[in-house]
PDB file of C-alpha atoms and ligand atoms in Angstrom:
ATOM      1  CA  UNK A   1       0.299  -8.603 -16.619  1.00 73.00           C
ATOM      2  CA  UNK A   2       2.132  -5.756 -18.669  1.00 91.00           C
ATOM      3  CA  UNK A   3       2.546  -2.431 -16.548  1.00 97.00           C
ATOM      4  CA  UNK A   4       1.731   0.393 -19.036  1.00 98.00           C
ATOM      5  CA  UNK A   5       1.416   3.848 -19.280  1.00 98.00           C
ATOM      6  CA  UNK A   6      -1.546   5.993 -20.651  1.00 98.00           C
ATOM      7  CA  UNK A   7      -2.144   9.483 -21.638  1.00 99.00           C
ATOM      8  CA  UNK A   8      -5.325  11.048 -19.387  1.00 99.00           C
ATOM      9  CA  UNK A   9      -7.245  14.738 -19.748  1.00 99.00           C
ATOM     10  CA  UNK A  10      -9.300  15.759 -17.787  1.00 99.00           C
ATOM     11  CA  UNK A  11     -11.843  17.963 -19.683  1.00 99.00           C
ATOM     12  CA  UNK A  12     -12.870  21.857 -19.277  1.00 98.00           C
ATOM     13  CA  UNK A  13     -16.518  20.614 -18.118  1.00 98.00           C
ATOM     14  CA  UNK A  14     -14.532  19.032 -15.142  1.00 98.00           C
ATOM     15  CA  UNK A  15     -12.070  21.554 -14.282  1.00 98.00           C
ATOM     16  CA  UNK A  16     -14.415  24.018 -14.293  1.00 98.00           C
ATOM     17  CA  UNK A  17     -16.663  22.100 -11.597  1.00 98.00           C
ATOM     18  CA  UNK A  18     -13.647  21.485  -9.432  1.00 98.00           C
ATOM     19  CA  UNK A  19     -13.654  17.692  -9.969  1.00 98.00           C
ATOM     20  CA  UNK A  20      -9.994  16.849 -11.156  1.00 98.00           C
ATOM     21  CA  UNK A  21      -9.594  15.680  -7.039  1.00 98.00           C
ATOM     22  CA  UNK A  22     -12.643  13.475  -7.008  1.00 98.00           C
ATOM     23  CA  UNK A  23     -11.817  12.332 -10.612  1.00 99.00           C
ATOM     24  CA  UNK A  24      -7.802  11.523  -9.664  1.00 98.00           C
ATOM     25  CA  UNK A  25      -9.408   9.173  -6.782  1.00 98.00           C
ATOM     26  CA  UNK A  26     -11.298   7.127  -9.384  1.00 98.00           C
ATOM     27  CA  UNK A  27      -7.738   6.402 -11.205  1.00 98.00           C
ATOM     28  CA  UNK A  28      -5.960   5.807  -7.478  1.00 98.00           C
ATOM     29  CA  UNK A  29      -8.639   3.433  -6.203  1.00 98.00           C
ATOM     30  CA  UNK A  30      -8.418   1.646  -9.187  1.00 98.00           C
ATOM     31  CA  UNK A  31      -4.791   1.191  -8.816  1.00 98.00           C
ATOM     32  CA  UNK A  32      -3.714   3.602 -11.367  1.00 98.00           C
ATOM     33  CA  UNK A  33      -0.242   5.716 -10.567  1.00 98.00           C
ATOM     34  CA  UNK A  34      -0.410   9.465 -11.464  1.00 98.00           C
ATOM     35  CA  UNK A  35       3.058   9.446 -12.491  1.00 98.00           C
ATOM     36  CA  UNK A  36       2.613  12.681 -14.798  1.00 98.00           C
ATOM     37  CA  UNK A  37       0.682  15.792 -14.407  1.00 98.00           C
ATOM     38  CA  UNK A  38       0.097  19.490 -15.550  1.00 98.00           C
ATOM     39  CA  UNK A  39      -2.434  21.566 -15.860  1.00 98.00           C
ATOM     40  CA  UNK A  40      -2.645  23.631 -19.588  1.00 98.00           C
ATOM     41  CA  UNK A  41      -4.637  25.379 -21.925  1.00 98.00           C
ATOM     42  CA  UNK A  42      -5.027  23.996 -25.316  1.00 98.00           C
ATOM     43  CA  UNK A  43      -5.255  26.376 -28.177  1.00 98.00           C
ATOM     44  CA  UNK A  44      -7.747  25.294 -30.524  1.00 98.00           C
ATOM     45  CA  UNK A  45      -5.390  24.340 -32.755  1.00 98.00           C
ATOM     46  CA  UNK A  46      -3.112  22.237 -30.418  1.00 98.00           C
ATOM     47  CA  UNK A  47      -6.333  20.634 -28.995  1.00 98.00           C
ATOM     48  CA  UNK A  48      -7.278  20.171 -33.219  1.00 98.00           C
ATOM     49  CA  UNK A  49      -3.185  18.450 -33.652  1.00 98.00           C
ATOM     50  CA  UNK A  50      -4.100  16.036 -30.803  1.00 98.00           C
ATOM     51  CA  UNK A  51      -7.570  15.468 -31.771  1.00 98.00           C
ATOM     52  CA  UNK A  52      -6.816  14.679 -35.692  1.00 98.00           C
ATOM     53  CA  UNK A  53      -7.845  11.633 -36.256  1.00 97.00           C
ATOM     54  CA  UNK A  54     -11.712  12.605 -35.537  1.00 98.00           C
ATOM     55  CA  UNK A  55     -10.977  15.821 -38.353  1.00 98.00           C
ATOM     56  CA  UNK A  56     -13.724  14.048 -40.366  1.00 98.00           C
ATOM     57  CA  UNK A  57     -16.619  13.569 -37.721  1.00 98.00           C
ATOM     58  CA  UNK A  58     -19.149  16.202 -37.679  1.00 98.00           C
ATOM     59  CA  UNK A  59     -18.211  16.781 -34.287  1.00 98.00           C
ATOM     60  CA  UNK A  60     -14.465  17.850 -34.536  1.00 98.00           C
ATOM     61  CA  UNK A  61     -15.130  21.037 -34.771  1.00 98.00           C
ATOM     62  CA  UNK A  62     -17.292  21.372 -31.558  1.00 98.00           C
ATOM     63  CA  UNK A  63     -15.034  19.171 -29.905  1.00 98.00           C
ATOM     64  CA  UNK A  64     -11.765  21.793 -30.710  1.00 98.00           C
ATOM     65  CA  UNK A  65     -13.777  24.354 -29.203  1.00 98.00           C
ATOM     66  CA  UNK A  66     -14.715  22.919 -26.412  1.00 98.00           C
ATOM     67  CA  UNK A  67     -10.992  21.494 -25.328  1.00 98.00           C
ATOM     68  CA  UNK A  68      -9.677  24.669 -25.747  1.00 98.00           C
ATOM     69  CA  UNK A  69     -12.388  26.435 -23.706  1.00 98.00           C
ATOM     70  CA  UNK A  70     -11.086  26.547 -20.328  1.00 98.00           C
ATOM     71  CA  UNK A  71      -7.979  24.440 -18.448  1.00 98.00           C
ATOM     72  CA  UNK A  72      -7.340  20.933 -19.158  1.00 99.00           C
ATOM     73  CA  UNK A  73      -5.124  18.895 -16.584  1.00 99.00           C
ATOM     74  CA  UNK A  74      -2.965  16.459 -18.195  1.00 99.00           C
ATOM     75  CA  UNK A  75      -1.706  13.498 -17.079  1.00 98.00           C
ATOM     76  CA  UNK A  76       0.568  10.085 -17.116  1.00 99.00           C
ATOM     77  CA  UNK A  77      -1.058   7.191 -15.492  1.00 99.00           C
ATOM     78  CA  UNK A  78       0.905   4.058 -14.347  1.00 98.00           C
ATOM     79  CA  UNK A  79      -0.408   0.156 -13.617  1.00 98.00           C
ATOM     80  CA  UNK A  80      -0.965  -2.680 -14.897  1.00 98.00           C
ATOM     81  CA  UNK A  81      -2.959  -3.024 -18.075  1.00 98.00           C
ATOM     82  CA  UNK A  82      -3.083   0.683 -17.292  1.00 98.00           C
ATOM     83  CA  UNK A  83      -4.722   1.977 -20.841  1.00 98.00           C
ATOM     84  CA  UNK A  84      -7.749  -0.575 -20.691  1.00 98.00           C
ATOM     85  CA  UNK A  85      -8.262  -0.128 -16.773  1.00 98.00           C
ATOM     86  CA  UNK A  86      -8.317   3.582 -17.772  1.00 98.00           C
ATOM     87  CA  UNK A  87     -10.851   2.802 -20.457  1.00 98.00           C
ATOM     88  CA  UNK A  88     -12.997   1.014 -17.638  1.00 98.00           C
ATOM     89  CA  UNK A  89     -12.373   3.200 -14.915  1.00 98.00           C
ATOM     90  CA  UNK A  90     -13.464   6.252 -17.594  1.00 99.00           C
ATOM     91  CA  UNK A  91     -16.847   4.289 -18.971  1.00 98.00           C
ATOM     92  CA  UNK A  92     -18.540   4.759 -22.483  1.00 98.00           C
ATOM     93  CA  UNK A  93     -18.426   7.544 -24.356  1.00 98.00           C
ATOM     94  CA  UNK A  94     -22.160   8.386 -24.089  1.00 98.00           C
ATOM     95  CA  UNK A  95     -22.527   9.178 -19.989  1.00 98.00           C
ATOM     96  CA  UNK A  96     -26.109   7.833 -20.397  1.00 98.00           C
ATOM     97  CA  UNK A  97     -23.827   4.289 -21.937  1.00 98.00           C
ATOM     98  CA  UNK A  98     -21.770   4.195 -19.220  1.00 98.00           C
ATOM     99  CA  UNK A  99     -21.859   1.715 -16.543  1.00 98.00           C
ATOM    100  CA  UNK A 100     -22.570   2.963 -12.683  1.00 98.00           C
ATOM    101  CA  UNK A 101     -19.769   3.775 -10.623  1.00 98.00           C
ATOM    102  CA  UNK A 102     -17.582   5.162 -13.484  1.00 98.00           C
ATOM    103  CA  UNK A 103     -16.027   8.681 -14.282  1.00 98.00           C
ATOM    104  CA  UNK A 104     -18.395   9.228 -16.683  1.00 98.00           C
ATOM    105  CA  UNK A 105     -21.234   8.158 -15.329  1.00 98.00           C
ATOM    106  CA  UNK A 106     -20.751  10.436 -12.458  1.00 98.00           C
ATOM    107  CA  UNK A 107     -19.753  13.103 -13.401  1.00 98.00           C
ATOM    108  CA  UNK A 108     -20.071  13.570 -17.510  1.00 98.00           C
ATOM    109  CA  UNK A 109     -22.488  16.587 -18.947  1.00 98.00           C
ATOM    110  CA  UNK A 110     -22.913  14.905 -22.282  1.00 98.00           C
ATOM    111  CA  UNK A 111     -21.158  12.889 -24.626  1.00 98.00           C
ATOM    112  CA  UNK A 112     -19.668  15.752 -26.014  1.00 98.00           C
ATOM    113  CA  UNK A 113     -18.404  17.423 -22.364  1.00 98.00           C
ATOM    114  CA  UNK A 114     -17.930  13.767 -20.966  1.00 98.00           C
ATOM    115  CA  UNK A 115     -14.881  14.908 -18.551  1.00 99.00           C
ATOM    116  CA  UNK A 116     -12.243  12.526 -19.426  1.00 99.00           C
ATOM    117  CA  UNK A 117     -10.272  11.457 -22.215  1.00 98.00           C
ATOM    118  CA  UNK A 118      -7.726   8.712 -22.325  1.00 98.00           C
ATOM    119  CA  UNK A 119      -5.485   6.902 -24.582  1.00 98.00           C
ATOM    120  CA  UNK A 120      -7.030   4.177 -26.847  1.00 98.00           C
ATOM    121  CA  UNK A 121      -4.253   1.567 -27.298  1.00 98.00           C
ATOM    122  CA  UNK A 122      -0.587   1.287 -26.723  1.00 98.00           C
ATOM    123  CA  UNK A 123       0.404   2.960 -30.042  1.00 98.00           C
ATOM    124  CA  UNK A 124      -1.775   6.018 -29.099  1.00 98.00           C
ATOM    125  CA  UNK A 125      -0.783   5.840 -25.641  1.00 98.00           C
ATOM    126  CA  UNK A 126       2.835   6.818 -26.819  1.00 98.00           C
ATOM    127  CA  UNK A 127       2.407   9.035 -28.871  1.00 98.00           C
ATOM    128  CA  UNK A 128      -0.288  11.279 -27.085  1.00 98.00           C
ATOM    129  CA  UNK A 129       1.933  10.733 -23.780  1.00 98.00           C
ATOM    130  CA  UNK A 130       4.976  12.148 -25.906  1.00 98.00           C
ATOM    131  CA  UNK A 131       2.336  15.230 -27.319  1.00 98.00           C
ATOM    132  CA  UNK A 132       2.335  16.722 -24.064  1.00 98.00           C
ATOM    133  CA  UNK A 133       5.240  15.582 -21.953  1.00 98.00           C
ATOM    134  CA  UNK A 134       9.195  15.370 -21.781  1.00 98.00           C
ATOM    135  CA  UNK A 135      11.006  12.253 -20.426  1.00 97.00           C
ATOM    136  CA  UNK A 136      12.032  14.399 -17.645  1.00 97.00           C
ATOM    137  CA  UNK A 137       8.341  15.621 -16.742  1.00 98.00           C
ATOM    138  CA  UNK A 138       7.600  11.505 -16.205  1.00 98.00           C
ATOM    139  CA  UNK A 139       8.912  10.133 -12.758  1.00 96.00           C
ATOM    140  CA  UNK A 140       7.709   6.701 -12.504  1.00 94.00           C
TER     141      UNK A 140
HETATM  142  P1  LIG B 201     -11.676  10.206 -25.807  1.00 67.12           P
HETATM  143  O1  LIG B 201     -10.924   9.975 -27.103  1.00 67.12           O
HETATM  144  O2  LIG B 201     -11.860  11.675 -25.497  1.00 67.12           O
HETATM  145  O3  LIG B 201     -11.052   9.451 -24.665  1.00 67.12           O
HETATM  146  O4  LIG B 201     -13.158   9.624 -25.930  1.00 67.12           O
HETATM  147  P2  LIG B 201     -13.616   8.236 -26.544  1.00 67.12           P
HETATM  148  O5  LIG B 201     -12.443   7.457 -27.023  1.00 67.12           O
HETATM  149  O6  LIG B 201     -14.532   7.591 -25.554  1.00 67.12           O
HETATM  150  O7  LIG B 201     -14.510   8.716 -27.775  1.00 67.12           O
HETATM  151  P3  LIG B 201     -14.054   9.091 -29.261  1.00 67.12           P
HETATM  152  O8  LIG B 201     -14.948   8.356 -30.193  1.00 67.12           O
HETATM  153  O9  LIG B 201     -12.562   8.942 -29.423  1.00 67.12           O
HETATM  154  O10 LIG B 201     -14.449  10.634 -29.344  1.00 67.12           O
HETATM  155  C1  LIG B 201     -13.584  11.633 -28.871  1.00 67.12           C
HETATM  156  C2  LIG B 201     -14.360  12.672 -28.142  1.00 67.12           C
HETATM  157  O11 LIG B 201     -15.149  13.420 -29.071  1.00 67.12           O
HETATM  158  C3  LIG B 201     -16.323  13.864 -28.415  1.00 67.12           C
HETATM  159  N1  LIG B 201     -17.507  13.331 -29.115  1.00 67.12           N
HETATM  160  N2  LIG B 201     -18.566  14.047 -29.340  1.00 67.12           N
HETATM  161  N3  LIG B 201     -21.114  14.936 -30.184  1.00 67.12           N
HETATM  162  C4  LIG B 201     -20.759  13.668 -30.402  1.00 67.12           C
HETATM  163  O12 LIG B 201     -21.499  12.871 -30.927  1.00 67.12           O
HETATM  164  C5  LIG B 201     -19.439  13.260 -29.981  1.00 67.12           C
HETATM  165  N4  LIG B 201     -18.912  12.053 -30.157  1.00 67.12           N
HETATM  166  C6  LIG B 201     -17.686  12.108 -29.601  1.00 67.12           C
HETATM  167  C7  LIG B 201     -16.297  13.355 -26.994  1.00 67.12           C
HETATM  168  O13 LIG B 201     -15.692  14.365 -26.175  1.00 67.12           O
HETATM  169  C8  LIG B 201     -15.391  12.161 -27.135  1.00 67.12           C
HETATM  170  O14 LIG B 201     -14.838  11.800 -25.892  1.00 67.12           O
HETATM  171 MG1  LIG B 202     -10.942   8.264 -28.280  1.00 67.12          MG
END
């Protein structure tokens, strides 16, 4: 299996409830590497940059506003098959979707304020990793 990297926020709805601890023991559990990490706050237009392909769904607005609300904590996670064990780890979209045990599932408001994001595929993976971090910020 491939060891990859993916790009992971954790959203204002869980920074402001103090999760980004519990949330970072999900990813090390399930063998994920925090090999990156900041907190930031997005402008709305930075969070608007990263969130451009979604500039057409009704939501994108709401979304912008709501990733620039309060701090985000970015990060660089490490394993293998590391953006779809992310994906799992994170569960659907829709917190009422996603399966028991997940990030979402726990500790997601709404599909809106669902307290994680992370990287679709390897393309994305690279370039949102690259949005928010130097080479130098990365120590595998
Ligand atoms: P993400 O990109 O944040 O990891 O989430 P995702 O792949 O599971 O979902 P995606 O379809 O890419 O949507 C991006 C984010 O937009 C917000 N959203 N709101 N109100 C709505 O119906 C709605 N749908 C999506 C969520 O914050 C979602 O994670
Ligand atoms: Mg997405």
């Amino acid at each position: 299996m491939a060891i990859e990297r993916t790009l992971s926020i954790i959203k204002p709805d869980a920074t402001r409830r103090n999760l980004t601890g519990k949330i970072n023991a999900k990813f090390e559990d399930a063998g994920l590497r925090i090999i990156a990490q900041k907190r930031i706050q997005l402008t709305k237009a930075q969070a608007g940059v990263f969130y451009a392909v979604h500039k057409e769904r009704p939501f994108y607005d709401e979304l912008c506003e709501f990733m620039a609300s309060e701090p985000v904590v970015v990060q660089v996670l490490e394993g293998e098959n590391a953006i779809t064990k992310n994906r799992e780890v994170m569960g659907a979209t829709n917190p009422a979707d996603a399966a028991e045990g997940t990030i979402r599932a726990e500790f997601a408001e709404s599909v809106g304020e669902n307290s994680v994001h992370g990287s679709d595929a390897p393309d994305t993976a690279k370039d949102e990793i690259g949005f928010f971090f130097s080479q130098l910020e990365i120590v595998g």
